[in-house]
């Protein structure tokens, strides 16, 4: 079998990535100084490391993994001693059945594979990764490396600083001392590392939570919270201060909640962070909402709606006036849907104004206002001013009270298209919620044109998707009608290198879309309950969240388990 060195020289010359002269130069330097040929080629800047790893992966037919984005199974890591991992530049990352997936810098080294196989008793599935990624992952994953890079950074801090940040004395630190610590290099590095890892994991949120004896860091990836490696507990105060400095918040305030935002440039793209700091029993808890513009798909066609929901949303968006509501819990993609509608209707002949808390994405050509209740700039007061700005389309971040909904409805009645969100679980429930807020039924009938309730569900990985037939008893327990579905064939991901053995990759949307027909308006006027409105809407073609989710599962977009997790059964 050819060694990695032989295969590497063959691949580089065959793909014309290096000339024979450049290869001879690298081989000569290797003979003189020793070391890996691939490291020498990268060191001479003849080729970038990521390009080299990619071409090796393609040529060798081995999967390429970005370890920074992969959740390592720490129980599997223990199967290989840290000394062996460092020596052979390997790390076991997952186990399925009798096979271990092993990330290797040299996946053709049969001796290393034999060694790990005899050591663990498992079959080995080699995949390729960079030396730098493997080294960093070893430092982060093995417990006997003193928590890896984070602890190395802590060691750089002055001894006096470390002693000052003790749990029982955190409140006694002076504001000047906290400000000084937040500017120290180790604290900046640790904070930046957390932010960078969160973006690489494509997280939507980061939670930094202090407890009695430890600090917990969690990322929300595809809607699911995942615990990450955390800094020591005694760095909590300085990390909080660093986040406050970045967000231009008051580092001297520890008793009241604070909200802010900041922006960083990472991997040649700008990423916005929305910051919420909340005092808790053991210190201030930080919640960061990540707004990565490069990941945002502000296009109705690309959000994942069914044909009916997509066409309905576009149709009502073209109307000259009325109110469109999008409903769902926090993190269900409501704001993204509204932004997509704004992008769809935006044109030079329309004046579009939004009032949000806060502005999440800056949209070119659209006037966006941030609500600031502390100075009296509430949704209601901002709306009054906006109406004097001659708008065609108004977007309200959220309807929270009667004053806001009153102005919104009057705006819809006076020739404006009004978009907003409402925290209800179903589309018919939004109508009942408006009545409970004090809106007269006849005003709802005159202004509201469409309500959409939505949820986000995890998508099945396209690389390892497999089909299965749902058992009849399970379908009956879920109240699924086989006569309507035909063959109950569903799909799931069995786990592969592309999805890091999770079976899912990314998220898509499911929705129920309620158009206010004349019959539904009659029910509203008569004060009918949510259940009667829902029954009439279903007769007129509305699919419920559960029904739309099951259809998405039948199309192979998501799993049935995911649909059951995020939707309630229909009566």
mmCIF file of C-alpha atoms in Angstrom, residues 18-285:
data_model
loop_
_atom_site.group_PDB
_atom_site.id
_atom_site.type_symbol
_atom_site.label_atom_id
_atom_site.label_comp_id
_atom_site.label_asym_id
_atom_site.label_seq_id
_atom_site.Cartn_x
_atom_site.Cartn_y
_atom_site.Cartn_z
ATOM 1 C CA UNK A 18 2.478 21.716 -7.719
ATOM 2 C CA UNK A 19 5.218 21.674 -10.337
ATOM 3 C CA UNK A 20 7.920 19.011 -10.188
ATOM 4 C CA UNK A 21 10.414 21.725 -9.184
ATOM 5 C CA UNK A 22 8.238 22.830 -6.228
ATOM 6 C CA UNK A 23 7.793 19.206 -5.128
ATOM 7 C CA UNK A 24 11.537 18.589 -5.334
ATOM 8 C CA UNK A 25 12.087 21.710 -3.198
ATOM 9 C CA UNK A 26 9.688 20.405 -0.523
ATOM 10 C CA UNK A 27 11.220 16.890 -0.603
ATOM 11 C CA UNK A 28 14.707 18.358 -0.256
ATOM 12 C CA UNK A 29 13.634 20.422 2.757
ATOM 13 C CA UNK A 30 11.979 17.347 4.302
ATOM 14 C CA UNK A 31 15.157 15.328 3.866
ATOM 15 C CA UNK A 32 17.163 18.127 5.479
ATOM 16 C CA UNK A 33 14.893 19.000 8.428
ATOM 17 C CA UNK A 34 12.478 16.072 8.698
ATOM 18 C CA UNK A 35 8.746 16.383 9.369
ATOM 19 C CA UNK A 36 5.598 15.657 7.360
ATOM 20 C CA UNK A 37 5.666 16.497 3.659
ATOM 21 C CA UNK A 38 2.193 18.023 3.824
ATOM 22 C CA UNK A 39 3.261 20.355 6.653
ATOM 23 C CA UNK A 40 6.322 21.448 4.670
ATOM 24 C CA UNK A 41 4.267 22.153 1.527
ATOM 25 C CA UNK A 42 1.841 24.290 3.545
ATOM 26 C CA UNK A 43 4.736 25.980 5.384
ATOM 27 C CA UNK A 44 6.343 26.955 2.060
ATOM 28 C CA UNK A 45 2.949 28.468 1.085
ATOM 29 C CA UNK A 46 2.860 26.348 -2.057
ATOM 30 C CA UNK A 47 -0.733 25.421 -1.242
ATOM 31 C CA UNK A 48 -3.227 26.352 1.490
ATOM 32 C CA UNK A 49 -3.916 23.704 4.152
ATOM 33 C CA UNK A 50 -7.687 23.660 3.558
ATOM 34 C CA UNK A 51 -7.116 23.149 -0.197
ATOM 35 C CA UNK A 52 -4.643 20.337 0.495
ATOM 36 C CA UNK A 53 -7.005 18.557 2.884
ATOM 37 C CA UNK A 54 -9.929 18.915 0.446
ATOM 38 C CA UNK A 55 -8.018 17.477 -2.517
ATOM 39 C CA UNK A 56 -6.714 14.612 -0.348
ATOM 40 C CA UNK A 57 -10.261 13.818 0.763
ATOM 41 C CA UNK A 58 -11.547 13.750 -2.814
ATOM 42 C CA UNK A 59 -8.620 11.776 -4.206
ATOM 43 C CA UNK A 60 -8.504 9.198 -1.393
ATOM 44 C CA UNK A 61 -12.284 8.817 -1.291
ATOM 45 C CA UNK A 62 -12.343 9.538 2.434
ATOM 46 C CA UNK A 63 -14.831 11.876 4.174
ATOM 47 C CA UNK A 64 -13.502 15.266 5.283
ATOM 48 C CA UNK A 65 -14.605 16.526 8.689
ATOM 49 C CA UNK A 66 -14.464 19.962 10.292
ATOM 50 C CA UNK A 67 -13.898 19.008 13.935
ATOM 51 C CA UNK A 68 -14.734 22.532 15.128
ATOM 52 C CA UNK A 69 -18.359 21.948 14.104
ATOM 53 C CA UNK A 70 -18.626 18.391 15.410
ATOM 54 C CA UNK A 71 -19.910 17.367 18.834
ATOM 55 C CA UNK A 72 -17.299 14.894 20.082
ATOM 56 C CA UNK A 73 -18.498 11.869 22.086
ATOM 57 C CA UNK A 74 -16.305 12.165 25.205
ATOM 58 C CA UNK A 75 -17.009 8.538 26.178
ATOM 59 C CA UNK A 76 -15.483 7.402 22.863
ATOM 60 C CA UNK A 77 -12.468 9.694 23.335
ATOM 61 C CA UNK A 78 -11.552 7.784 26.511
ATOM 62 C CA UNK A 79 -10.931 4.633 24.434
ATOM 63 C CA UNK A 80 -7.622 6.071 23.139
ATOM 64 C CA UNK A 81 -5.030 7.411 25.635
ATOM 65 C CA UNK A 82 -4.152 11.079 25.220
ATOM 66 C CA UNK A 83 -0.461 10.215 24.654
ATOM 67 C CA UNK A 84 -1.367 7.948 21.723
ATOM 68 C CA UNK A 85 -3.757 10.546 20.290
ATOM 69 C CA UNK A 86 -1.032 13.200 20.331
ATOM 70 C CA UNK A 87 1.678 10.868 19.009
ATOM 71 C CA UNK A 88 -0.328 9.483 16.076
ATOM 72 C CA UNK A 89 -2.315 12.719 15.492
ATOM 73 C CA UNK A 90 -5.661 10.976 15.774
ATOM 74 C CA UNK A 91 -8.873 11.347 17.759
ATOM 75 C CA UNK A 92 -11.884 9.005 17.966
ATOM 76 C CA UNK A 93 -15.047 11.050 17.514
ATOM 77 C CA UNK A 94 -18.024 8.668 17.483
ATOM 78 C CA UNK A 95 -19.063 5.028 17.782
ATOM 79 C CA UNK A 96 -21.822 3.183 15.935
ATOM 80 C CA UNK A 97 -22.235 -0.529 16.638
ATOM 81 C CA UNK A 98 -18.808 -2.190 16.484
ATOM 82 C CA UNK A 99 -17.138 0.635 14.527
ATOM 83 C CA UNK A 100 -15.288 3.737 15.710
ATOM 84 C CA UNK A 101 -14.965 6.776 13.437
ATOM 85 C CA UNK A 102 -11.354 7.954 13.743
ATOM 86 C CA UNK A 103 -10.223 11.404 12.581
ATOM 87 C CA UNK A 104 -6.654 11.111 11.260
ATOM 88 C CA UNK A 105 -4.081 13.460 9.813
ATOM 89 C CA UNK A 106 -2.613 10.449 7.913
ATOM 90 C CA UNK A 107 -5.554 8.152 7.087
ATOM 91 C CA UNK A 108 -3.317 5.812 5.020
ATOM 92 C CA UNK A 109 -1.180 4.846 8.007
ATOM 93 C CA UNK A 110 -2.235 1.207 8.325
ATOM 94 C CA UNK A 111 -0.024 0.721 11.382
ATOM 95 C CA UNK A 112 -1.918 3.406 13.314
ATOM 96 C CA UNK A 113 -5.269 1.900 12.302
ATOM 97 C CA UNK A 114 -4.101 -1.590 13.396
ATOM 98 C CA UNK A 115 -2.873 -0.170 16.704
ATOM 99 C CA UNK A 116 -6.182 1.540 17.523
ATOM 100 C CA UNK A 117 -8.127 -1.534 16.405
ATOM 101 C CA UNK A 118 -6.134 -3.839 18.698
ATOM 102 C CA UNK A 119 -6.246 -1.293 21.531
ATOM 103 C CA UNK A 120 -10.016 -0.764 21.468
ATOM 104 C CA UNK A 121 -11.340 -4.003 19.966
ATOM 105 C CA UNK A 122 -13.469 -2.012 17.498
ATOM 106 C CA UNK A 123 -13.360 -1.760 13.713
ATOM 107 C CA UNK A 124 -11.954 1.554 12.477
ATOM 108 C CA UNK A 125 -13.620 3.937 9.997
ATOM 109 C CA UNK A 126 -10.879 6.467 9.080
ATOM 110 C CA UNK A 127 -11.753 10.022 8.038
ATOM 111 C CA UNK A 128 -9.424 12.893 7.258
ATOM 112 C CA UNK A 129 -8.895 16.145 9.171
ATOM 113 C CA UNK A 130 -6.170 18.778 9.515
ATOM 114 C CA UNK A 131 -3.355 18.451 12.039
ATOM 115 C CA UNK A 132 -4.343 21.793 13.592
ATOM 116 C CA UNK A 133 -7.971 20.724 14.066
ATOM 117 C CA UNK A 134 -6.963 17.385 15.585
ATOM 118 C CA UNK A 135 -4.473 19.030 17.971
ATOM 119 C CA UNK A 136 -7.016 21.610 19.154
ATOM 120 C CA UNK A 137 -9.711 18.956 19.547
ATOM 121 C CA UNK A 138 -7.385 16.773 21.637
ATOM 122 C CA UNK A 139 -6.705 19.733 23.932
ATOM 123 C CA UNK A 140 -10.429 20.477 24.258
ATOM 124 C CA UNK A 141 -11.638 16.877 24.632
ATOM 125 C CA UNK A 142 -9.289 15.068 26.992
ATOM 126 C CA UNK A 143 -9.915 15.801 30.692
ATOM 127 C CA UNK A 144 -6.261 15.383 31.635
ATOM 128 C CA UNK A 145 -5.190 18.261 29.389
ATOM 129 C CA UNK A 146 -6.497 20.707 32.051
ATOM 130 C CA UNK A 147 -9.455 21.813 29.937
ATOM 131 C CA UNK A 148 -7.221 22.499 26.954
ATOM 132 C CA UNK A 149 -6.764 25.875 25.386
ATOM 133 C CA UNK A 150 -9.057 27.712 27.784
ATOM 134 C CA UNK A 151 -6.944 26.728 30.784
ATOM 135 C CA UNK A 152 -3.784 27.652 28.868
ATOM 136 C CA UNK A 153 -5.249 31.121 28.426
ATOM 137 C CA UNK A 154 -6.183 31.312 32.085
ATOM 138 C CA UNK A 155 -2.561 30.549 33.012
ATOM 139 C CA UNK A 156 -1.561 33.691 31.125
ATOM 140 C CA UNK A 157 -3.588 35.837 33.514
ATOM 141 C CA UNK A 158 -1.824 37.480 36.418
ATOM 142 C CA UNK A 159 -2.070 35.529 39.669
ATOM 143 C CA UNK A 160 -3.654 38.515 41.398
ATOM 144 C CA UNK A 161 -6.420 38.621 38.765
ATOM 145 C CA UNK A 162 -7.190 34.944 39.205
ATOM 146 C CA UNK A 163 -7.366 35.330 42.954
ATOM 147 C CA UNK A 164 -9.671 38.310 42.672
ATOM 148 C CA UNK A 165 -12.274 36.491 40.601
ATOM 149 C CA UNK A 166 -13.502 34.126 43.301
ATOM 150 C CA UNK A 167 -17.141 33.212 43.554
ATOM 151 C CA UNK A 168 -17.623 34.491 47.055
ATOM 152 C CA UNK A 169 -15.914 37.799 46.250
ATOM 153 C CA UNK A 170 -17.278 38.538 42.787
ATOM 154 C CA UNK A 171 -19.653 41.193 44.002
ATOM 155 C CA UNK A 172 -16.851 43.008 45.813
ATOM 156 C CA UNK A 173 -14.759 43.564 42.682
ATOM 157 C CA UNK A 174 -14.599 47.252 41.846
ATOM 158 C CA UNK A 175 -16.007 48.436 38.539
ATOM 159 C CA UNK A 176 -12.563 49.744 37.609
ATOM 160 C CA UNK A 177 -11.057 46.297 38.275
ATOM 161 C CA UNK A 178 -13.722 44.559 36.189
ATOM 162 C CA UNK A 179 -13.129 47.050 33.388
ATOM 163 C CA UNK A 180 -9.396 46.366 33.523
ATOM 164 C CA UNK A 181 -9.819 42.595 33.559
ATOM 165 C CA UNK A 182 -12.225 42.727 30.589
ATOM 166 C CA UNK A 183 -9.442 44.312 28.518
ATOM 167 C CA UNK A 184 -6.832 41.639 29.349
ATOM 168 C CA UNK A 185 -5.740 39.415 26.472
ATOM 169 C CA UNK A 186 -6.754 36.029 28.007
ATOM 170 C CA UNK A 187 -10.318 37.194 28.687
ATOM 171 C CA UNK A 188 -10.602 38.626 25.168
ATOM 172 C CA UNK A 189 -9.293 35.354 23.687
ATOM 173 C CA UNK A 190 -11.663 33.173 25.700
ATOM 174 C CA UNK A 191 -14.681 35.348 24.845
ATOM 175 C CA UNK A 192 -13.743 35.492 21.162
ATOM 176 C CA UNK A 193 -13.258 31.720 21.138
ATOM 177 C CA UNK A 194 -16.796 31.146 22.463
ATOM 178 C CA UNK A 195 -18.259 33.509 19.837
ATOM 179 C CA UNK A 196 -16.238 31.969 17.009
ATOM 180 C CA UNK A 197 -17.216 28.411 17.943
ATOM 181 C CA UNK A 198 -20.875 29.436 18.139
ATOM 182 C CA UNK A 199 -20.788 30.872 14.613
ATOM 183 C CA UNK A 200 -18.951 27.825 13.228
ATOM 184 C CA UNK A 201 -21.581 25.547 14.758
ATOM 185 C CA UNK A 202 -24.261 27.667 12.998
ATOM 186 C CA UNK A 203 -25.857 28.320 16.372
ATOM 187 C CA UNK A 204 -28.839 30.628 16.760
ATOM 188 C CA UNK A 205 -28.215 31.342 20.459
ATOM 189 C CA UNK A 206 -25.445 31.159 23.070
ATOM 190 C CA UNK A 207 -26.170 30.805 26.793
ATOM 191 C CA UNK A 208 -23.463 31.501 29.391
ATOM 192 C CA UNK A 209 -24.882 30.481 32.770
ATOM 193 C CA UNK A 210 -23.224 30.685 36.213
ATOM 194 C CA UNK A 211 -23.951 28.023 38.829
ATOM 195 C CA UNK A 212 -22.677 27.274 42.327
ATOM 196 C CA UNK A 213 -19.475 25.471 41.351
ATOM 197 C CA UNK A 214 -19.242 25.784 37.576
ATOM 198 C CA UNK A 215 -19.950 27.845 34.497
ATOM 199 C CA UNK A 216 -22.072 26.330 31.729
ATOM 200 C CA UNK A 217 -21.916 27.274 28.037
ATOM 201 C CA UNK A 218 -24.616 26.024 25.673
ATOM 202 C CA UNK A 219 -25.235 26.569 21.949
ATOM 203 C CA UNK A 220 -28.666 26.219 20.335
ATOM 204 C CA UNK A 221 -28.061 24.375 17.061
ATOM 205 C CA UNK A 222 -31.076 23.627 14.824
ATOM 206 C CA UNK A 223 -33.336 24.466 17.763
ATOM 207 C CA UNK A 224 -31.674 22.017 20.210
ATOM 208 C CA UNK A 225 -29.430 23.143 23.090
ATOM 209 C CA UNK A 226 -25.992 21.491 23.173
ATOM 210 C CA UNK A 227 -23.572 21.846 26.089
ATOM 211 C CA UNK A 228 -20.040 22.959 25.185
ATOM 212 C CA UNK A 229 -16.658 23.092 26.886
ATOM 213 C CA UNK A 230 -16.824 25.932 29.415
ATOM 214 C CA UNK A 231 -14.212 28.254 30.960
ATOM 215 C CA UNK A 232 -13.489 27.964 34.708
ATOM 216 C CA UNK A 233 -16.126 29.380 37.066
ATOM 217 C CA UNK A 234 -13.757 32.094 38.276
ATOM 218 C CA UNK A 235 -13.670 33.707 34.807
ATOM 219 C CA UNK A 236 -17.403 34.427 34.825
ATOM 220 C CA UNK A 237 -17.273 38.053 36.041
ATOM 221 C CA UNK A 238 -14.570 39.030 33.564
ATOM 222 C CA UNK A 239 -16.392 37.380 30.620
ATOM 223 C CA UNK A 240 -19.610 39.219 31.563
ATOM 224 C CA UNK A 241 -17.676 42.490 31.739
ATOM 225 C CA UNK A 242 -16.072 41.793 28.368
ATOM 226 C CA UNK A 243 -19.492 41.198 26.761
ATOM 227 C CA UNK A 244 -20.762 44.422 28.376
ATOM 228 C CA UNK A 245 -17.790 46.377 27.027
ATOM 229 C CA UNK A 246 -18.377 44.976 23.522
ATOM 230 C CA UNK A 247 -22.086 45.865 23.762
ATOM 231 C CA UNK A 248 -21.401 49.323 25.259
ATOM 232 C CA UNK A 249 -23.429 48.446 28.357
ATOM 233 C CA UNK A 250 -22.901 49.648 31.925
ATOM 234 C CA UNK A 251 -20.329 47.326 33.546
ATOM 235 C CA UNK A 252 -21.147 48.843 36.967
ATOM 236 C CA UNK A 253 -24.778 47.635 36.852
ATOM 237 C CA UNK A 254 -25.190 44.113 38.262
ATOM 238 C CA UNK A 255 -28.715 44.235 39.723
ATOM 239 C CA UNK A 256 -30.868 45.063 36.697
ATOM 240 C CA UNK A 257 -31.265 43.314 33.323
ATOM 241 C CA UNK A 258 -29.495 44.943 30.371
ATOM 242 C CA UNK A 259 -29.928 44.566 26.615
ATOM 243 C CA UNK A 260 -27.527 45.513 23.858
ATOM 244 C CA UNK A 261 -25.885 44.364 20.661
ATOM 245 C CA UNK A 262 -22.514 44.243 18.924
ATOM 246 C CA UNK A 263 -21.084 43.162 15.590
ATOM 247 C CA UNK A 264 -17.970 41.163 14.747
ATOM 248 C CA UNK A 265 -16.247 40.274 11.491
ATOM 249 C CA UNK A 266 -15.519 36.574 11.247
ATOM 250 C CA UNK A 267 -14.368 34.544 8.247
ATOM 251 C CA UNK A 268 -14.877 37.554 5.942
ATOM 252 C CA UNK A 269 -18.495 38.073 6.958
ATOM 253 C CA UNK A 270 -20.253 40.293 9.461
ATOM 254 C CA UNK A 271 -22.193 38.661 12.286
ATOM 255 C CA UNK A 272 -24.535 40.569 14.614
ATOM 256 C CA UNK A 273 -25.054 39.535 18.233
ATOM 257 C CA UNK A 274 -28.062 40.577 20.280
ATOM 258 C CA UNK A 275 -27.208 40.584 23.993
ATOM 259 C CA UNK A 276 -29.436 40.017 27.018
ATOM 260 C CA UNK A 277 -27.931 40.033 30.518
ATOM 261 C CA UNK A 278 -30.103 38.833 33.396
ATOM 262 C CA UNK A 279 -29.127 38.803 37.118
ATOM 263 C CA UNK A 280 -29.554 35.301 38.615
ATOM 264 C CA UNK A 281 -28.854 33.648 41.963
ATOM 265 C CA UNK A 282 -25.194 32.937 41.180
ATOM 266 C CA UNK A 283 -24.398 35.930 38.981
ATOM 267 C CA UNK A 284 -25.367 37.445 35.665
ATOM 268 C CA UNK A 285 -26.597 35.085 32.956
#
